[in-house]
Amino acid sequence: MTDPEKSAYILIRRRLAVSRAELARSLGISRPTASSVCESLLEKKLILECGKGKAARGIAPTLLSANKNLPGVIGIDFGYTDKMSAVLIDGAGDIIAQQEIKFDPSDMKSIAGSAEKIVAQFSCNHAVSGVALALSAVIDEKSRQVLKSVNPLFCSGNFVSVLEAELGQPVFISNRSRAAAISEAFGGAADREKDFALISLGKSVGAAFWCGGELFCGSNSSAGEIRNLRLTDGERLEEALSRERVSACSREKIVKKCAEALGQIIDIMDFKLFVLSGRFADFGNDFAPQLEKELEAWQVKVKQAKFGRFSAARGSAFQMVEELIKGEKKDYESRNIYSFF
């Protein structure tokens, strides 16, 4: 694929450009060039024409979408203490299967065995091109190496290679908060938003900052590490939102602790939208409105993640495909994974 084709395909797959005219505007190219790029993507069967849009004036535009029938990617979120959340996404990034399965996050055999069961199940009726893992870890965005993690297993140098051998698939890793933000930015609760913060709750608590339409990772890939944020009572946020502490607290107290933490983030980053992902889904649909009311002095919006406990799994898989499209993971290319890119 040429660079213009890669850029166009990513925009169409993200649903940020759904016509040739939108592609031309987004990429800063002429309409004839945009049409030529689209014809090449259509010929490669990476995109499809899917009907007519509304015409502002003149001829109605032909709509474009990513081809759902390409090989899928499995995303697995290892950020919980009891169950891994897994999804299978199609070529357009939509979830076509999802499952939660018990595992022991401190045991490599349990991790590999549970992941293997998921891959076997999802691979039965759909071609799979890889497995993406969402981890509670600081991950270098360039090298894809784990820099530090609350789980020592993730820091072992052979973690990825062991899983690749066990699963028989190439493995991609990402920070679970950032993966969830990508998931919610494209088709989720923050679809088409330029700026928002995602707060992800699993075994630990983390954040991802979406600024100007892209992730802000910081100079050392550690932006969003909020687990050590201190509340006024001296408690760390990670402790305040642990499963044990939450089960012993009233709903009102949990809301107030979250509001205090988000207030500190607002004072620094001035976000107007927060998306709650992961274990926040267990708090019920009324939790986000209650938290928003507690934060009304800042005039912010608080939303539950559309994909709930599966946000990070979907986002990691979504992100893996984009890495493959961009050609930034040369080791995948040697295995003929997504060779049509």
Coordinates of C-alpha atoms in Angstrom, one line a residue:
M1 CA 0.0 0.0 0.0
T2 CA 1.1 3.5 -0.7
D3 CA 1.2 6.1 2.1
P4 CA -1.9 7.9 0.8
E5 CA -3.7 4.6 0.7
K6 CA -2.7 3.8 4.3
S7 CA -3.9 7.2 5.5
A8 CA -7.2 6.9 3.6
Y9 CA -7.9 3.4 4.8
I10 CA -7.2 4.4 8.4
L11 CA -9.6 7.4 8.1
I12 CA -12.3 5.2 6.6
R13 CA -11.9 2.5 9.2
R14 CA -12.1 5.1 11.9
R15 CA -15.3 6.4 10.2
L16 CA -13.8 9.9 10.1
A17 CA -14.2 10.0 6.3
V18 CA -17.0 8.2 4.7
S19 CA -16.9 9.6 1.2
R20 CA -14.4 10.6 -1.5
A21 CA -15.0 14.3 -0.9
E22 CA -14.4 13.9 2.9
L23 CA -11.2 12.0 2.2
A24 CA -10.0 14.8 -0.1
R25 CA -10.6 17.4 2.6
S26 CA -9.1 15.3 5.4
L27 CA -6.0 14.4 3.5
G28 CA -5.6 17.8 1.7
I29 CA -5.6 16.2 -1.7
S30 CA -7.6 16.8 -4.9
R31 CA -10.8 14.9 -5.5
P32 CA -9.4 13.1 -8.5
T33 CA -6.5 11.9 -6.4
A34 CA -8.9 10.8 -3.6
S35 CA -11.0 8.9 -6.2
S36 CA -7.8 7.2 -7.5
V37 CA -6.8 6.2 -3.9
C38 CA -10.3 4.8 -3.3
E39 CA -10.3 2.8 -6.5
S40 CA -7.1 1.1 -5.4
L41 CA -8.5 0.3 -2.0
L42 CA -11.7 -1.0 -3.6
E43 CA -9.6 -3.2 -5.9
K44 CA -7.7 -4.6 -2.9
K45 CA -11.1 -5.3 -1.2
L46 CA -10.0 -3.3 1.8
I47 CA -13.0 -1.0 1.6
L48 CA -16.6 -1.3 0.2
E49 CA -19.1 1.1 -1.3
C50 CA -22.2 1.0 0.9
G51 CA -25.0 3.1 -0.5
K52 CA -25.7 6.8 -0.9
G53 CA -25.4 9.6 1.6
K54 CA -27.4 12.8 1.9
A55 CA -26.7 15.4 -0.7
A56 CA -26.2 18.9 0.6
R57 CA -26.6 20.0 -3.0
G58 CA -26.1 18.2 -6.3
I59 CA -25.3 14.5 -6.5
A60 CA -25.5 12.4 -3.3
P61 CA -22.1 11.0 -2.3
T62 CA -21.3 7.3 -2.4
L63 CA -20.5 6.1 1.1
L64 CA -17.4 4.1 1.9
S65 CA -16.7 1.6 4.8
A66 CA -14.0 -0.8 5.8
N67 CA -14.5 -4.3 4.6
K68 CA -15.8 -6.4 7.6
N69 CA -14.9 -9.6 5.9
L70 CA -11.1 -9.3 6.4
P71 CA -9.3 -11.5 8.9
G72 CA -10.2 -10.6 12.5
V73 CA -8.0 -9.7 15.5
I74 CA -8.5 -10.9 19.1
G75 CA -8.1 -8.4 21.9
I76 CA -7.6 -9.6 25.5
D77 CA -7.6 -7.3 28.6
F78 CA -5.4 -8.7 31.3
G79 CA -6.1 -5.8 33.7
Y80 CA -8.6 -7.5 36.0
T81 CA -7.9 -9.6 39.0
D82 CA -10.3 -12.5 38.3
K83 CA -11.3 -12.6 34.7
M84 CA -9.7 -11.6 31.4
S85 CA -12.1 -9.8 29.0
A86 CA -11.7 -10.8 25.3
V87 CA -13.2 -9.7 22.0
L88 CA -12.9 -10.6 18.4
I89 CA -13.2 -7.7 16.0
D90 CA -13.9 -7.8 12.3
G91 CA -12.1 -5.9 9.5
A92 CA -14.2 -2.8 10.3
G93 CA -13.3 -2.8 14.0
D94 CA -16.7 -4.0 15.2
I95 CA -17.0 -6.7 17.9
I96 CA -18.4 -9.9 16.6
A97 CA -17.7 -12.1 19.7
Q98 CA -16.9 -11.3 23.3
Q99 CA -16.2 -13.4 26.4
E100 CA -14.9 -13.2 29.9
I101 CA -12.9 -16.2 31.3
K102 CA -11.4 -16.8 34.7
F103 CA -7.6 -16.7 35.1
D104 CA -4.9 -16.1 37.7
P105 CA -2.9 -13.0 36.7
S106 CA 0.0 -14.0 38.8
D107 CA 0.5 -17.4 37.1
M108 CA 1.9 -17.6 33.5
K109 CA 0.4 -21.0 32.9
S110 CA -3.0 -19.7 33.8
I111 CA -2.6 -16.7 31.6
A112 CA -1.5 -18.7 28.6
G113 CA -4.1 -21.5 29.2
S114 CA -7.0 -19.1 29.4
A115 CA -5.8 -17.1 26.4
E116 CA -5.4 -20.3 24.4
K117 CA -9.0 -21.3 25.1
I118 CA -10.2 -17.9 23.9
V119 CA -8.1 -18.0 20.7
A120 CA -9.3 -21.6 20.0
Q121 CA -12.9 -20.6 20.5
F122 CA -12.8 -17.4 18.4
S123 CA -10.8 -19.0 15.6
C124 CA -13.4 -21.7 15.0
N125 CA -15.6 -19.7 12.7
H126 CA -13.4 -16.7 11.7
A127 CA -9.9 -16.2 10.3
V128 CA -7.7 -14.6 12.9
S129 CA -4.5 -12.5 12.2
G130 CA -3.2 -11.8 15.6
V131 CA -3.8 -11.3 19.3
A132 CA -3.6 -7.9 21.0
L133 CA -3.1 -7.7 24.8
A134 CA -4.1 -4.8 27.0
L135 CA -1.9 -4.6 30.1
S136 CA -1.8 -2.6 33.3
A137 CA 1.7 -1.4 32.5
V138 CA 3.7 1.5 31.3
I139 CA 4.6 0.6 27.7
D140 CA 7.0 2.4 25.4
E141 CA 4.9 3.6 22.5
K142 CA 7.8 3.2 20.0
S143 CA 9.5 -0.1 21.1
R144 CA 6.4 -1.7 22.5
Q145 CA 8.4 -2.8 25.6
V146 CA 7.0 -3.0 29.1
L147 CA 8.8 -0.4 31.2
K148 CA 7.0 -1.1 34.5
S149 CA 3.9 -2.8 35.7
V150 CA 1.9 -3.7 38.8
N151 CA 2.2 -7.3 37.5
P152 CA 5.8 -8.5 37.6
L153 CA 5.0 -11.2 34.9
F154 CA 4.4 -8.4 32.3
C155 CA 7.9 -7.1 32.9
S156 CA 9.6 -10.4 32.2
G157 CA 11.5 -10.2 28.9
N158 CA 10.0 -13.3 27.4
F159 CA 6.3 -12.6 28.3
V160 CA 5.3 -11.8 24.7
S161 CA 7.4 -14.6 23.1
V162 CA 6.0 -17.2 25.5
L163 CA 2.4 -16.2 24.6
E164 CA 3.2 -16.1 20.8
A165 CA 4.6 -19.7 21.1
E166 CA 1.5 -20.9 23.1
L167 CA -1.1 -19.1 20.9
G168 CA 0.5 -19.6 17.5
Q169 CA -0.3 -16.0 16.7
P170 CA 1.7 -12.8 16.6
V171 CA 1.1 -10.8 19.8
F172 CA 0.9 -7.0 20.2
I173 CA 0.8 -5.2 23.6
S174 CA -0.7 -1.9 24.6
N175 CA -1.4 0.1 27.8
R176 CA -5.0 -0.8 28.7
S177 CA -6.1 2.8 29.5
R178 CA -4.9 4.0 26.1
A179 CA -6.4 1.1 24.4
A180 CA -9.8 1.8 26.0
A181 CA -9.5 5.5 24.9
I182 CA -8.9 4.4 21.3
S183 CA -11.9 2.1 21.5
E184 CA -14.2 4.9 22.8
A185 CA -12.8 7.5 20.4
F186 CA -13.8 5.5 17.4
G187 CA -17.3 4.2 17.6
G188 CA -17.6 4.6 21.4
A189 CA -18.8 7.1 24.0
A190 CA -16.3 9.7 22.8
D191 CA -16.8 9.2 19.0
R192 CA -15.4 12.2 17.1
E193 CA -14.4 14.0 20.2
K194 CA -11.2 16.0 20.0
D195 CA -10.4 16.1 23.7
F196 CA -11.4 13.9 26.6
A197 CA -9.9 11.9 29.5
L198 CA -10.6 8.2 30.0
I199 CA -10.4 6.7 33.4
S200 CA -9.9 2.9 33.4
L201 CA -10.6 0.8 36.5
G202 CA -9.3 -2.8 36.8
K203 CA -6.9 -4.3 39.3
S204 CA -5.4 -0.8 39.4
V205 CA -6.6 2.6 38.1
G206 CA -5.2 4.5 35.1
A207 CA -6.0 7.3 32.7
A208 CA -5.6 8.1 29.1
F209 CA -5.6 11.7 27.8
W210 CA -7.0 12.3 24.3
C211 CA -5.8 15.7 23.1
G212 CA -6.5 17.3 19.7
G213 CA -7.7 14.0 18.3
E214 CA -4.8 11.8 19.4
L215 CA -3.3 10.2 22.5
F216 CA -1.0 12.2 24.7
C217 CA 1.6 9.8 26.0
G218 CA 4.2 12.0 27.5
S219 CA 8.0 12.1 26.8
N220 CA 8.5 8.7 28.6
S221 CA 5.1 7.1 27.7
S222 CA 3.9 7.4 31.3
A223 CA 1.2 10.1 31.0
G224 CA -2.0 9.0 32.7
E225 CA -0.4 7.1 35.6
I226 CA -2.9 8.4 38.3
R227 CA -2.9 5.4 40.7
N228 CA -0.7 7.2 43.2
L229 CA -2.8 10.4 43.1
R230 CA -3.5 11.4 46.8
L231 CA -6.9 12.2 48.1
T232 CA -7.4 14.7 51.0
D233 CA -7.6 11.9 53.5
G234 CA -4.1 10.7 52.5
E235 CA -5.4 7.6 50.6
R236 CA -4.0 6.7 47.2
L237 CA -6.6 6.6 44.4
E238 CA -5.6 3.0 43.7
E239 CA -6.4 2.0 47.3
A240 CA -9.6 4.0 47.4
L241 CA -11.0 2.2 44.3
S242 CA -9.7 -1.3 45.1
R243 CA -12.4 -4.0 45.1
E244 CA -12.1 -4.5 48.8
R245 CA -12.4 -0.8 49.6
V246 CA -15.3 -0.3 47.2
S247 CA -17.3 -3.2 48.6
A248 CA -17.0 -1.7 52.1
C249 CA -17.9 1.9 51.0
S250 CA -21.3 3.5 50.4
R251 CA -22.1 4.6 46.9
E252 CA -22.0 8.3 48.0
K253 CA -18.5 7.9 49.4
I254 CA -17.2 6.3 46.2
V255 CA -18.7 9.1 44.1
K256 CA -17.1 11.7 46.3
K257 CA -13.7 10.1 46.1
C258 CA -13.9 9.8 42.3
A259 CA -15.1 13.4 42.1
E260 CA -12.1 14.6 44.2
A261 CA -9.7 12.7 41.9
L262 CA -11.3 14.0 38.7
G263 CA -11.3 17.5 40.1
Q264 CA -7.5 17.4 40.5
I265 CA -7.2 16.2 36.8
I266 CA -9.5 19.0 35.7
D267 CA -7.5 21.6 37.5
I268 CA -4.4 20.4 35.6
M269 CA -5.7 19.4 32.2
D270 CA -9.1 21.2 32.0
F271 CA -11.0 18.4 30.3
K272 CA -14.7 18.8 29.7
L273 CA -15.5 15.2 29.0
F274 CA -14.6 12.1 31.1
V275 CA -15.3 8.5 30.0
L276 CA -15.4 5.7 32.7
S277 CA -14.1 2.4 31.5
G278 CA -13.5 -1.1 32.8
R279 CA -14.8 -2.0 36.3
F280 CA -16.7 1.2 36.4
A281 CA -19.3 -0.7 34.4
D282 CA -20.0 -2.8 37.6
F283 CA -21.1 0.3 39.4
G284 CA -24.3 0.6 37.3
N285 CA -25.6 3.0 34.7
D286 CA -26.5 5.7 37.3
F287 CA -22.9 6.1 38.5
A288 CA -21.7 8.4 35.6
P289 CA -24.7 10.8 36.1
Q290 CA -24.1 10.9 39.9
L291 CA -20.4 11.7 39.3
E292 CA -21.3 14.4 36.8
K293 CA -23.7 16.0 39.3
E294 CA -20.9 16.0 41.9
L295 CA -18.7 17.8 39.4
E296 CA -21.3 20.3 38.2
A297 CA -19.2 23.3 39.4
W298 CA -16.6 22.4 36.7
Q299 CA -19.4 22.0 34.0
V300 CA -18.0 18.7 32.7
K301 CA -19.7 15.7 31.1
V302 CA -19.2 12.2 32.5
K303 CA -20.1 9.1 30.4
Q304 CA -19.9 5.4 30.8
A305 CA -17.8 3.7 28.2
K306 CA -19.9 2.2 25.4
F307 CA -17.9 -1.0 25.5
G308 CA -17.7 -1.2 29.3
R309 CA -15.4 -4.0 30.5
F310 CA -14.5 -4.8 26.9
S311 CA -13.2 -1.3 25.9
A312 CA -9.5 -2.0 26.4
A313 CA -9.7 -5.4 24.7
R314 CA -11.4 -3.9 21.6
G315 CA -9.0 -0.9 21.6
S316 CA -5.9 -3.0 21.7
A317 CA -7.1 -5.1 18.8
F318 CA -8.1 -1.9 16.9
Q319 CA -4.7 -0.5 17.6
M320 CA -2.9 -3.6 16.4
V321 CA -4.5 -3.5 13.0
E322 CA -3.5 0.2 12.6
E323 CA 0.1 -0.8 13.5
L324 CA 0.0 -3.4 10.8
I325 CA -1.5 -1.0 8.2
K326 CA 1.3 1.6 8.9
G327 CA 3.9 -1.1 8.5
E328 CA 5.6 -0.2 11.8
K329 CA 5.8 -3.8 13.0
K330 CA 8.2 -5.4 10.6
D331 CA 8.3 -8.7 12.5
Y332 CA 4.6 -9.2 11.6
E333 CA 5.3 -8.6 7.9
S334 CA 7.8 -11.6 7.9
R335 CA 4.9 -13.9 8.9
N336 CA 2.7 -12.7 6.0
I337 CA 0.2 -11.2 8.5
Y338 CA -2.1 -8.8 6.6
S339 CA 0.2 -9.2 3.6
F340 CA -2.2 -7.1 1.5
F341 CA -1.2 -4.0 3.5

